[in-house]
Amino acid sequence: MSPAAHALDNDKVTRTAECQGDWLPGTPTASDVMKGEISLVGLPAYQLGKKINWNASPYKNRSWEFVFQSLRWMGTLVVEYENTGEKRYLDRATEIAQDWVSANRYGARGTRPYVWKDHPVSLRTQPLLCLSRHVNAGWLKDSLAVHAKLLSDARLYKKGHNHGIDQDIALMGIGCRYGREDWASLASRRLTGTVKLDVDAQGALMEQAPRYAVYVYGRLQVAMTNMKACGRKVPGEIAARTEALKDFIAHATMPNGYMVPIGDGSADTEPKMDAGTPKDEVKAYRAGYVFGRTAWDKPDSAAYYSIRFGPGMKFHGHEDHLGVTYFARGRDILVDGGFHSYEKSSYRYWTLSPEAHNVPTVVGARFKPRTASRLVKTDYGKDRQSFQVTDKAYGVSRTRSVLVNHGEDLMAVLDTASGGKKIENVWRFAPSFKVISSGGGKVVLGDGKFKVTLLQLSSCDRVGGQRVERGGKLGWVSPTYLAKQATNVVVSPAAKSLLTVIVPGTDSPKVTCSGGKVTVEGVSFPADLF
């Protein structure tokens, strides 16, 4: 085709709102799909072939299956048709969609149940709606009607969850496309209720994994845009909580630009949005987070920390209550166990457990899953903050007090349990650190010239007997999706109280403790941290 003919052909194709959005995945490209090759969720490319096997599961990966059945990769072809005017893209997209509809009829024998789960249904609606702007076919309209029926079924609705938001976006899209006021109105009503449950009045996401706040923020932008396009007024509650969500995203982003990997969140998640700069460096969210930093504009030197508490584990959360992370001098010091995948594996379930987080455990007591914890004491200062959190996850009260000092960077953590019970704790260091020495209640780790020291005291006495594990049962971290990497975990001895001090930047900190006061490298603080 000559350039002139190409341009003329392109002028005949109308770009539509349904297709020209940000819903498309980064991979595969339209060119990949035309070659019959699709790469999903970061896994190697899969050869589709001309005749597609809709039961394919080449990697036995649930996320791959869901994205495959979402058909968003088919939607890239329709978008390319709008952008270039080349009909071959639309023809192949139509062929793929019609074949999918024929092979995956709802409730039919041979149709796999996960094909019609809530999330594939809602995500698949967008590429099918996009296709419907250029293909006026009964099979396509009928399929979208089946999607709408499922999307509007209260029994299948995921209220208070990002899946519910996607369901509302999809149902409103179909309602507006085909003039179904009942569907569009239902979606609008439900969305307000879901947003109020999913994003609290402070702007915190309630799904217990901060990285999902970026996804929810983006989807709410889409929802509000679609409401306006559908001639509907955006409820003030949705707009306000969406705006407040930006501050939460900013606070949950470390100085290095990556989000703190709490819950189902990888350490390589970048918000890739302008979240702005909140007015406060430290923020405690009732949803169960403390985020603190020394500065917003010094990525190479700022310190940062997080503390977890709040409602019991749900959705994308882990059993990480009372857990901390610590970032100082431009690098990770204490890290979370991370997020591996949604696969039903023993390692996935381990990443959810307390052992995968920097938490205290009560010796000889059984852990009670999904126990809530409370933030009971705070002390904010410009160069120092202290917090106390507590729960009864082991049947007795376990209490953790955390002090973070800035300038002379250090983190001090005091763990106790009621009823005379002894307590232990674990400390997971960034994978780049290697053990340099261990003994006398002191563990030194290093990465090149950079050193960090862990000290442990009990009632001002040094507590020795720390065990360092790399690999084995505890010494793992998952920094990225499907990754499992060995790292050093320091396991404390058991004691009735444990004061742990983390000092970045040195292998020989000067420490004294007497008269209820601890001094580390000239920095003094109360032995109870308040």
Short mmCIF file of C-alpha atoms in Angstrom, two decimals:
data_model
loop_
_atom_site.label_atom_id
_atom_site.label_comp_id
_atom_site.label_asym_id
_atom_site.label_seq_id
_atom_site.Cartn_x
_atom_site.Cartn_y
_atom_site.Cartn_z
CA MET A 1 0.00 0.00 0.00
CA SER A 2 1.39 3.42 -0.92
CA PRO A 3 1.80 6.04 1.85
CA ALA A 4 -0.93 8.17 0.24
CA ALA A 5 -3.36 5.26 0.07
CA HIS A 6 -2.49 4.31 3.62
CA ALA A 7 -3.26 7.82 4.87
CA LEU A 8 -6.53 7.92 2.92
CA ASP A 9 -7.58 4.55 4.31
CA ASN A 10 -6.67 5.66 7.82
CA ASP A 11 -8.87 8.75 7.51
CA LYS A 12 -11.90 6.50 7.09
CA VAL A 13 -11.44 4.83 10.49
CA THR A 14 -12.92 6.59 13.48
CA ARG A 15 -10.92 6.48 16.69
CA THR A 16 -13.27 5.55 19.49
CA ALA A 17 -13.20 6.15 23.24
CA GLU A 18 -13.69 2.43 23.83
CA CYS A 19 -10.44 1.64 22.00
CA GLN A 20 -8.27 4.67 22.65
CA GLY A 21 -7.73 4.19 26.38
CA ASP A 22 -4.89 3.00 28.61
CA TRP A 23 -6.36 -0.46 29.10
CA LEU A 24 -4.00 -2.21 26.73
CA PRO A 25 -1.18 -4.35 28.13
CA GLY A 26 2.46 -3.55 27.36
CA THR A 27 2.83 -6.95 25.72
CA PRO A 28 2.09 -8.46 23.33
CA THR A 29 2.08 -5.90 20.52
CA ALA A 30 -0.30 -6.04 17.58
CA SER A 31 2.61 -7.28 15.47
CA ASP A 32 3.21 -10.13 17.92
CA VAL A 33 -0.44 -11.16 17.86
CA MET A 34 -0.51 -11.10 14.05
CA LYS A 35 2.50 -13.43 14.07
CA GLY A 36 0.60 -15.73 16.45
CA GLU A 37 2.93 -15.09 19.39
CA ILE A 38 1.79 -13.72 22.75
CA SER A 39 3.81 -12.96 25.87
CA LEU A 40 1.72 -12.53 29.04
CA VAL A 41 2.59 -11.64 32.67
CA GLY A 42 6.30 -11.61 31.90
CA LEU A 43 6.44 -15.29 30.92
CA PRO A 44 8.03 -16.49 27.63
CA ALA A 45 6.12 -16.05 24.39
CA TYR A 46 3.50 -18.67 23.57
CA GLN A 47 2.82 -19.72 19.98
CA LEU A 48 -0.91 -19.30 19.38
CA GLY A 49 -1.06 -20.71 15.91
CA LYS A 50 -3.86 -19.98 13.45
CA LYS A 51 -6.35 -22.19 15.26
CA ILE A 52 -6.28 -21.20 18.92
CA ASN A 53 -6.48 -23.73 21.74
CA TRP A 54 -8.64 -21.87 24.28
CA ASN A 55 -7.83 -24.43 26.97
CA ALA A 56 -4.13 -23.64 26.71
CA SER A 57 -2.17 -23.26 29.94
CA PRO A 58 1.47 -23.62 28.85
CA TYR A 59 2.95 -22.47 32.17
CA LYS A 60 0.29 -23.79 34.57
CA ASN A 61 0.10 -20.22 35.86
CA ARG A 62 -3.23 -18.82 37.05
CA SER A 63 -2.36 -15.24 36.18
CA TRP A 64 -1.38 -16.26 32.63
CA GLU A 65 -4.70 -18.09 32.20
CA PHE A 66 -6.75 -15.12 33.42
CA VAL A 67 -4.94 -12.63 31.17
CA PHE A 68 -5.21 -15.02 28.22
CA GLN A 69 -8.98 -15.24 28.72
CA SER A 70 -9.31 -11.46 29.14
CA LEU A 71 -8.69 -11.04 25.36
CA ARG A 72 -6.99 -7.69 25.89
CA TRP A 73 -4.21 -8.96 23.66
CA MET A 74 -6.85 -9.34 20.90
CA GLY A 75 -7.86 -5.73 21.54
CA THR A 76 -4.43 -4.53 20.46
CA LEU A 77 -5.41 -5.48 16.92
CA VAL A 78 -8.53 -3.31 16.91
CA VAL A 79 -6.56 -0.37 18.26
CA GLU A 80 -3.96 -0.90 15.55
CA TYR A 81 -6.78 -0.92 12.98
CA GLU A 82 -8.00 2.44 14.29
CA ASN A 83 -4.47 3.84 14.22
CA THR A 84 -3.44 2.57 10.79
CA GLY A 85 -6.65 1.87 8.88
CA GLU A 86 -5.30 -1.53 7.83
CA LYS A 87 -8.28 -3.90 7.75
CA ARG A 88 -6.20 -7.03 8.22
CA TYR A 89 -5.92 -6.14 11.92
CA LEU A 90 -9.69 -5.88 12.30
CA ASP A 91 -10.26 -9.07 10.35
CA ARG A 92 -7.92 -11.08 12.59
CA ALA A 93 -9.40 -9.53 15.75
CA THR A 94 -12.89 -10.48 14.59
CA GLU A 95 -11.76 -13.99 13.78
CA ILE A 96 -10.19 -14.42 17.23
CA ALA A 97 -13.18 -12.98 19.11
CA GLN A 98 -15.74 -15.01 17.17
CA ASP A 99 -13.73 -18.17 17.72
CA TRP A 100 -13.51 -17.40 21.45
CA VAL A 101 -17.28 -16.83 21.71
CA SER A 102 -17.97 -20.08 19.89
CA ALA A 103 -15.57 -22.13 22.04
CA ASN A 104 -16.41 -20.62 25.44
CA ARG A 105 -20.16 -20.44 25.76
CA TYR A 106 -21.25 -19.75 29.32
CA GLY A 107 -22.31 -22.92 31.12
CA ALA A 108 -21.51 -25.18 28.18
CA ARG A 109 -19.76 -28.50 28.65
CA GLY A 110 -16.05 -28.08 27.98
CA THR A 111 -15.95 -24.39 28.98
CA ARG A 112 -13.54 -24.04 31.88
CA PRO A 113 -15.07 -22.32 34.93
CA TYR A 114 -12.24 -19.77 35.34
CA VAL A 115 -13.09 -18.36 31.89
CA TRP A 116 -16.24 -16.84 33.42
CA LYS A 117 -14.79 -15.76 36.76
CA ASP A 118 -15.50 -12.16 37.72
CA HIS A 119 -12.16 -10.66 36.69
CA PRO A 120 -11.75 -12.21 33.21
CA VAL A 121 -15.39 -11.27 32.52
CA SER A 122 -14.91 -7.62 33.47
CA LEU A 123 -11.53 -7.22 31.74
CA ARG A 124 -12.73 -9.00 28.58
CA THR A 125 -15.58 -6.52 28.22
CA GLN A 126 -13.24 -3.70 27.14
CA PRO A 127 -11.74 -5.38 24.04
CA LEU A 128 -15.17 -6.74 23.06
CA LEU A 129 -16.72 -3.27 23.39
CA CYS A 130 -13.85 -1.84 21.38
CA LEU A 131 -14.47 -4.45 18.66
CA SER A 132 -18.21 -3.70 18.71
CA ARG A 133 -17.50 -0.15 17.48
CA HIS A 134 -16.35 -1.60 14.16
CA VAL A 135 -18.16 -4.95 13.98
CA ASN A 136 -21.95 -4.98 14.10
CA ALA A 137 -22.63 -8.68 14.59
CA GLY A 138 -25.30 -10.53 16.51
CA TRP A 139 -22.85 -13.00 18.07
CA LEU A 140 -20.84 -10.10 19.53
CA LYS A 141 -23.84 -8.20 20.90
CA ASP A 142 -25.23 -11.43 22.36
CA SER A 143 -21.94 -12.23 24.06
CA LEU A 144 -21.76 -8.77 25.61
CA ALA A 145 -25.31 -9.28 26.90
CA VAL A 146 -24.17 -12.49 28.63
CA HIS A 147 -21.25 -10.56 30.12
CA ALA A 148 -23.65 -7.86 31.36
CA LYS A 149 -25.94 -10.44 32.96
CA LEU A 150 -23.05 -11.86 34.97
CA LEU A 151 -21.65 -8.43 35.80
CA SER A 152 -25.00 -7.32 37.19
CA ASP A 153 -25.50 -10.48 39.30
CA ALA A 154 -25.22 -9.41 42.97
CA ARG A 155 -24.04 -12.90 43.92
CA LEU A 156 -20.94 -12.53 41.74
CA TYR A 157 -20.14 -8.93 42.66
CA LYS A 158 -16.83 -8.29 44.49
CA LYS A 159 -17.85 -5.37 46.66
CA GLY A 160 -15.09 -3.35 48.29
CA HIS A 161 -12.39 -4.76 45.99
CA ASN A 162 -10.61 -3.69 42.80
CA HIS A 163 -12.43 -6.52 40.99
CA GLY A 164 -15.72 -4.83 41.89
CA ILE A 165 -14.48 -1.56 40.40
CA ASP A 166 -13.60 -3.39 37.19
CA GLN A 167 -17.03 -5.03 37.17
CA ASP A 168 -18.71 -1.62 37.46
CA ILE A 169 -16.58 -0.12 34.70
CA ALA A 170 -17.46 -3.04 32.43
CA LEU A 171 -21.19 -2.99 33.20
CA MET A 172 -21.40 0.77 32.68
CA GLY A 173 -19.55 0.39 29.39
CA ILE A 174 -22.06 -2.13 28.07
CA GLY A 175 -25.00 -0.15 29.42
CA CYS A 176 -23.86 3.05 27.72
CA ARG A 177 -22.93 1.28 24.50
CA TYR A 178 -26.37 -0.26 24.06
CA GLY A 179 -28.56 2.27 25.83
CA ARG A 180 -29.34 0.07 28.83
CA GLU A 181 -30.07 2.63 31.55
CA ASP A 182 -30.67 -0.13 34.12
CA TRP A 183 -27.16 -1.53 33.71
CA ALA A 184 -25.47 1.87 33.74
CA SER A 185 -27.41 3.02 36.82
CA LEU A 186 -26.64 -0.17 38.73
CA ALA A 187 -22.94 0.20 37.97
CA SER A 188 -22.93 3.80 39.19
CA ARG A 189 -24.73 2.96 42.44
CA ARG A 190 -22.52 -0.01 43.22
CA LEU A 191 -19.31 1.85 42.46
CA THR A 192 -19.93 4.45 45.16
CA GLY A 193 -20.39 1.75 47.80
CA THR A 194 -17.36 -0.19 46.66
CA VAL A 195 -15.09 2.85 46.64
CA LYS A 196 -16.14 3.77 50.20
CA LEU A 197 -15.14 0.26 51.34
CA ASP A 198 -11.97 -0.02 49.25
CA VAL A 199 -10.53 3.46 49.90
CA ASP A 200 -11.07 4.89 53.37
CA ALA A 201 -11.62 8.57 54.22
CA GLN A 202 -7.85 9.05 54.71
CA GLY A 203 -7.22 7.78 51.20
CA ALA A 204 -5.73 4.44 52.26
CA LEU A 205 -6.40 1.39 50.15
CA MET A 206 -8.04 -1.32 52.26
CA GLU A 207 -6.75 -4.28 50.22
CA GLN A 208 -3.54 -4.47 52.31
CA ALA A 209 -1.09 -4.22 49.42
CA PRO A 210 -0.09 -0.61 48.60
CA ARG A 211 0.85 -1.42 45.00
CA TYR A 212 -2.83 -2.07 44.25
CA ALA A 213 -3.51 1.56 45.11
CA VAL A 214 -1.90 2.52 41.79
CA TYR A 215 -4.15 0.11 39.92
CA VAL A 216 -7.26 1.30 41.76
CA TYR A 217 -6.37 4.95 41.18
CA GLY A 218 -6.00 4.33 37.45
CA ARG A 219 -9.25 2.38 37.24
CA LEU A 220 -11.15 5.06 39.12
CA GLN A 221 -9.87 7.63 36.64
CA VAL A 222 -11.30 5.43 33.88
CA ALA A 223 -14.57 5.01 35.77
CA MET A 224 -15.03 8.76 36.24
CA THR A 225 -14.17 9.49 32.60
CA ASN A 226 -16.68 6.89 31.45
CA MET A 227 -19.37 8.26 33.75
CA LYS A 228 -19.00 11.71 32.24
CA ALA A 229 -19.01 10.28 28.72
CA CYS A 230 -22.21 8.46 29.62
CA GLY A 231 -23.81 11.73 30.70
CA ARG A 232 -23.64 10.92 34.38
CA LYS A 233 -22.45 13.02 37.28
CA VAL A 234 -19.47 11.68 39.19
CA PRO A 235 -20.42 11.23 42.88
CA GLY A 236 -18.39 13.54 45.13
CA GLU A 237 -17.36 10.65 47.39
CA ILE A 238 -15.68 8.86 44.49
CA ALA A 239 -13.82 11.97 43.34
CA ALA A 240 -12.65 12.86 46.87
CA ARG A 241 -11.37 9.40 47.74
CA THR A 242 -9.65 9.02 44.38
CA GLU A 243 -7.81 12.28 45.03
CA ALA A 244 -6.87 11.22 48.58
CA LEU A 245 -5.51 7.97 47.20
CA LYS A 246 -2.67 9.93 45.57
CA ASP A 247 -1.25 10.91 48.97
CA PHE A 248 -1.36 7.28 50.09
CA ILE A 249 0.56 6.24 46.97
CA ALA A 250 3.16 8.94 47.60
CA HIS A 251 3.64 7.91 51.25
CA ALA A 252 3.91 4.23 50.25
CA THR A 253 6.68 5.01 47.73
CA MET A 254 10.24 4.77 49.00
CA PRO A 255 12.90 7.40 48.21
CA ASN A 256 14.27 5.17 45.43
CA GLY A 257 10.97 5.50 43.53
CA TYR A 258 9.70 1.98 44.21
CA MET A 259 6.69 1.16 46.35
CA VAL A 260 7.33 -0.51 49.69
CA PRO A 261 6.61 -4.21 49.00
CA ILE A 262 3.96 -4.87 51.64
CA GLY A 263 1.39 -7.61 51.04
CA ASP A 264 1.04 -8.80 47.44
CA GLY A 265 3.44 -6.18 46.14
CA SER A 266 6.76 -6.71 44.37
CA ALA A 267 9.81 -4.62 45.21
CA ASP A 268 10.07 -3.55 41.55
CA THR A 269 6.73 -1.70 41.46
CA GLU A 270 7.05 1.93 40.33
CA PRO A 271 3.90 4.06 40.53
CA LYS A 272 4.60 5.68 37.11
CA MET A 273 2.21 8.51 37.96
CA ASP A 274 2.48 11.94 39.50
CA ALA A 275 1.26 11.39 43.05
CA GLY A 276 2.37 14.87 44.12
CA THR A 277 4.21 15.71 47.35
CA PRO A 278 2.22 15.44 50.59
CA LYS A 279 2.78 18.12 53.21
CA ASP A 280 3.85 15.62 55.91
CA GLU A 281 6.91 13.37 55.97
CA VAL A 282 5.24 10.95 58.39
CA LYS A 283 1.72 9.54 58.16
CA ALA A 284 -0.17 6.98 60.23
CA TYR A 285 -3.14 5.44 58.44
CA ARG A 286 -5.96 3.84 60.39
CA ALA A 287 -6.04 1.14 57.70
CA GLY A 288 -2.87 -0.21 59.31
CA TYR A 289 0.21 1.61 58.05
CA VAL A 290 2.83 4.00 59.34
CA PHE A 291 4.99 5.48 56.59
CA GLY A 292 7.84 7.84 57.48
CA ARG A 293 10.75 9.51 55.72
CA THR A 294 13.28 12.25 56.35
CA ALA A 295 12.68 14.16 53.12
CA TRP A 296 10.73 14.07 49.86
CA ASP A 297 13.46 15.44 47.62
CA LYS A 298 16.63 13.55 48.57
CA PRO A 299 16.43 10.08 47.00
CA ASP A 300 20.13 9.32 47.54
CA SER A 301 20.22 10.09 51.27
CA ALA A 302 16.68 10.04 52.67
CA ALA A 303 15.66 7.45 55.25
CA TYR A 304 12.30 5.66 55.07
CA TYR A 305 10.40 3.14 57.18
CA SER A 306 7.08 1.33 57.35
CA ILE A 307 5.18 -0.32 60.21
CA ARG A 308 2.14 -2.60 59.86
CA PHE A 309 -0.92 -2.99 62.07
CA GLY A 310 -4.70 -2.73 61.58
CA PRO A 311 -7.51 -5.10 60.50
CA GLY A 312 -6.82 -8.82 60.18
CA MET A 313 -5.45 -10.19 56.92
CA LYS A 314 -7.73 -10.08 53.89
CA PHE A 315 -7.63 -9.69 50.10
CA HIS A 316 -3.99 -9.00 49.17
CA GLY A 317 -2.62 -8.82 52.70
CA HIS A 318 -0.05 -10.97 54.49
CA GLU A 319 0.34 -11.93 58.16
CA ASP A 320 2.79 -9.06 58.61
CA HIS A 321 1.32 -7.21 61.59
CA LEU A 322 3.92 -5.47 63.79
CA GLY A 323 6.34 -5.89 60.89
CA VAL A 324 8.76 -3.16 59.81
CA THR A 325 10.85 -2.26 56.78
CA TYR A 326 13.78 0.17 56.80
CA PHE A 327 15.52 2.10 54.02
CA ALA A 328 18.48 4.38 54.80
CA ARG A 329 21.35 6.10 53.04
CA GLY A 330 19.89 5.37 49.63
CA ARG A 331 19.44 1.63 50.07
CA ASP A 332 17.25 -1.13 51.48
CA ILE A 333 18.29 -2.30 54.93
CA LEU A 334 15.39 -4.39 56.30
CA VAL A 335 13.12 -5.87 53.65
CA ASP A 336 9.84 -7.76 53.53
CA GLY A 337 9.61 -11.34 52.27
CA GLY A 338 7.87 -9.98 49.18
CA PHE A 339 5.32 -11.25 46.69
CA HIS A 340 6.04 -14.33 44.58
CA SER A 341 2.81 -15.12 42.70
CA TYR A 342 -0.80 -16.22 43.12
CA GLU A 343 0.09 -19.85 42.47
CA LYS A 344 -1.17 -22.38 45.02
CA SER A 345 2.29 -23.44 46.13
CA SER A 346 3.86 -24.04 49.53
CA TYR A 347 6.26 -21.17 48.88
CA ARG A 348 3.40 -18.77 48.09
CA TYR A 349 1.74 -19.70 51.39
CA TRP A 350 5.04 -19.25 53.21
CA THR A 351 5.33 -15.69 51.87
CA LEU A 352 1.99 -14.97 53.53
CA SER A 353 3.13 -16.29 56.92
CA PRO A 354 4.63 -14.32 59.83
CA GLU A 355 7.99 -16.03 59.22
CA ALA A 356 8.36 -14.12 55.93
CA HIS A 357 8.23 -10.74 57.73
CA ASN A 358 10.20 -8.80 60.31
CA VAL A 359 7.92 -9.60 63.24
CA PRO A 360 8.09 -10.85 66.84
CA THR A 361 6.71 -14.27 67.79
CA VAL A 362 5.69 -15.52 71.23
CA VAL A 363 7.62 -18.65 72.25
CA GLY A 364 5.46 -21.71 72.82
CA ALA A 365 2.21 -20.02 71.72
CA ARG A 366 0.10 -20.81 68.69
CA PHE A 367 -0.45 -18.11 66.08
CA LYS A 368 -4.04 -17.04 65.40
CA PRO A 369 -4.43 -16.02 61.73
CA ARG A 370 -6.28 -12.87 60.73
CA THR A 371 -5.91 -11.17 64.12
CA ALA A 372 -6.27 -7.39 64.17
CA SER A 373 -3.64 -5.17 65.80
CA ARG A 374 -3.71 -1.61 67.14
CA LEU A 375 -1.51 1.46 67.09
CA VAL A 376 -1.68 2.55 70.74
CA LYS A 377 1.02 5.18 71.19
CA THR A 378 2.81 7.72 68.99
CA ASP A 379 5.44 10.40 69.50
CA TYR A 380 6.26 12.60 66.51
CA GLY A 381 9.39 14.68 66.37
CA LYS A 382 11.16 16.25 63.43
CA ASP A 383 14.29 14.10 63.78
CA ARG A 384 12.77 11.17 65.66
CA GLN A 385 9.46 9.30 65.77
CA SER A 386 8.21 6.52 68.06
CA PHE A 387 5.24 4.19 67.65
CA GLN A 388 3.78 1.33 69.67
CA VAL A 389 1.63 -1.44 68.20
CA THR A 390 0.06 -4.43 69.91
CA ASP A 391 -2.19 -7.43 69.36
CA LYS A 392 -3.12 -10.86 70.72
CA ALA A 393 -2.20 -12.93 67.70
CA TYR A 394 -0.56 -15.47 70.03
CA GLY A 395 -3.28 -15.45 72.67
CA VAL A 396 -1.36 -13.06 74.93
CA SER A 397 -0.47 -9.45 74.25
CA ARG A 398 2.63 -8.98 72.14
CA THR A 399 3.77 -5.39 71.96
CA ARG A 400 6.30 -3.76 69.67
CA SER A 401 7.64 -0.24 70.12
CA VAL A 402 9.58 1.28 67.21
CA LEU A 403 11.84 4.34 67.33
CA VAL A 404 13.42 5.77 64.20
CA ASN A 405 16.13 8.42 64.54
CA HIS A 406 17.17 10.58 61.61
CA GLY A 407 20.40 12.42 60.89
CA GLU A 408 22.34 9.81 62.83
CA ASP A 409 20.29 7.04 61.25
CA LEU A 410 19.12 4.17 63.42
CA MET A 411 16.05 2.07 64.12
CA ALA A 412 15.37 0.69 67.61
CA VAL A 413 12.66 -1.92 68.23
CA LEU A 414 11.49 -3.19 71.63
CA ASP A 415 9.46 -6.43 71.72
CA THR A 416 7.66 -7.82 74.77
CA ALA A 417 4.86 -10.26 75.58
CA SER A 418 2.48 -10.41 78.53
CA GLY A 419 2.12 -13.21 81.07
CA GLY A 420 5.87 -13.70 81.47
CA LYS A 421 6.12 -15.23 78.00
CA LYS A 422 9.38 -15.10 76.08
CA ILE A 423 9.59 -13.57 72.65
CA GLU A 424 11.74 -14.06 69.53
CA ASN A 425 12.05 -12.04 66.36
CA VAL A 426 13.43 -12.25 62.82
CA TRP A 427 15.21 -9.59 60.74
CA ARG A 428 15.39 -9.98 56.97
CA PHE A 429 18.17 -7.98 55.36
CA ALA A 430 18.47 -6.95 51.71
CA PRO A 431 19.90 -9.80 49.59
CA SER A 432 23.06 -7.88 48.69
CA PHE A 433 24.31 -7.98 52.30
CA LYS A 434 26.74 -10.69 53.39
CA VAL A 435 27.49 -11.64 57.00
CA ILE A 436 30.81 -10.23 58.17
CA SER A 437 30.70 -11.23 61.83
CA SER A 438 28.33 -12.53 64.47
CA GLY A 439 28.79 -12.88 68.23
CA GLY A 440 28.17 -11.25 71.58
CA GLY A 441 24.72 -9.98 70.66
CA LYS A 442 26.03 -8.23 67.54
CA VAL A 443 25.69 -9.16 63.87
CA VAL A 444 27.54 -7.14 61.21
CA LEU A 445 26.57 -7.38 57.55
CA GLY A 446 28.13 -5.64 54.59
CA ASP A 447 27.79 -4.87 50.92
CA GLY A 448 31.15 -3.70 49.65
CA LYS A 449 32.25 -0.79 51.81
CA PHE A 450 28.77 -0.29 53.28
CA LYS A 451 28.19 -1.92 56.66
CA VAL A 452 25.13 -2.33 58.87
CA THR A 453 25.05 -3.56 62.46
CA LEU A 454 22.31 -5.33 64.41
CA LEU A 455 22.56 -5.25 68.22
CA GLN A 456 20.25 -6.97 70.70
CA LEU A 457 19.78 -6.19 74.40
CA SER A 458 17.51 -7.41 77.16
CA SER A 459 17.19 -5.10 80.18
CA CYS A 460 20.45 -3.41 79.17
CA ASP A 461 22.36 -6.70 78.90
CA ARG A 462 23.69 -7.89 75.57
CA VAL A 463 21.83 -10.96 74.32
CA GLY A 464 23.99 -13.39 72.37
CA GLY A 465 23.10 -16.50 70.43
CA GLN A 466 21.71 -14.99 67.23
CA ARG A 467 21.35 -17.43 64.35
CA VAL A 468 21.85 -16.26 60.78
CA GLU A 469 20.05 -18.20 58.09
CA ARG A 470 20.53 -17.76 54.33
CA GLY A 471 18.23 -20.00 52.37
CA GLY A 472 16.99 -22.93 54.40
CA LYS A 473 13.59 -22.41 55.99
CA LEU A 474 13.60 -18.65 56.54
CA GLY A 475 16.31 -17.01 54.44
CA TRP A 476 14.36 -16.08 51.31
CA VAL A 477 12.92 -13.04 49.61
CA SER A 478 10.88 -12.58 46.43
CA PRO A 479 11.87 -9.19 45.00
CA THR A 480 10.01 -9.70 41.71
CA TYR A 481 7.20 -11.82 40.31
CA LEU A 482 8.04 -15.56 40.36
CA ALA A 483 11.52 -14.83 41.80
CA LYS A 484 12.95 -16.55 44.86
CA GLN A 485 16.27 -15.30 46.14
CA ALA A 486 18.36 -16.30 49.16
CA THR A 487 18.98 -13.59 51.71
CA ASN A 488 20.28 -13.31 55.27
CA VAL A 489 17.77 -13.51 58.10
CA VAL A 490 18.90 -12.91 61.67
CA VAL A 491 16.91 -14.99 64.17
CA SER A 492 17.06 -13.80 67.76
CA PRO A 493 17.34 -15.95 70.87
CA ALA A 494 14.30 -16.07 73.16
CA ALA A 495 14.04 -13.45 75.90
CA LYS A 496 11.40 -11.77 78.06
CA SER A 497 12.20 -8.51 76.31
CA LEU A 498 14.27 -7.80 73.22
CA LEU A 499 15.62 -4.42 72.23
CA THR A 500 16.95 -4.61 68.67
CA VAL A 501 18.99 -1.71 67.30
CA ILE A 502 19.79 -1.44 63.59
CA VAL A 503 22.62 0.97 62.80
CA PRO A 504 23.33 1.54 59.08
CA GLY A 505 26.72 2.77 57.93
CA THR A 506 28.99 1.26 60.58
CA ASP A 507 30.36 -2.06 61.85
CA SER A 508 31.37 -0.82 65.31
CA PRO A 509 28.73 1.45 66.87
CA LYS A 510 29.41 2.65 70.41
CA VAL A 511 26.59 1.51 72.68
CA THR A 512 25.87 2.14 76.37
CA CYS A 513 22.78 1.35 78.42
CA SER A 514 22.09 2.40 82.02
CA GLY A 515 19.52 4.20 84.11
CA GLY A 516 16.73 3.52 81.62
CA LYS A 517 18.64 5.22 78.81
CA VAL A 518 20.33 3.77 75.73
CA THR A 519 23.01 5.65 73.80
CA VAL A 520 24.11 4.55 70.34
CA GLU A 521 26.77 6.54 68.48
CA GLY A 522 25.96 9.55 70.65
CA VAL A 523 22.21 9.26 70.09
CA SER A 524 20.33 8.76 73.36
CA PHE A 525 16.78 7.50 73.81
CA PRO A 526 14.68 5.90 76.57
CA ALA A 527 15.03 2.14 76.93
CA ASP A 528 11.25 1.84 76.44
CA LEU A 529 11.58 4.08 73.32
CA PHE A 530 9.11 6.67 74.69
#
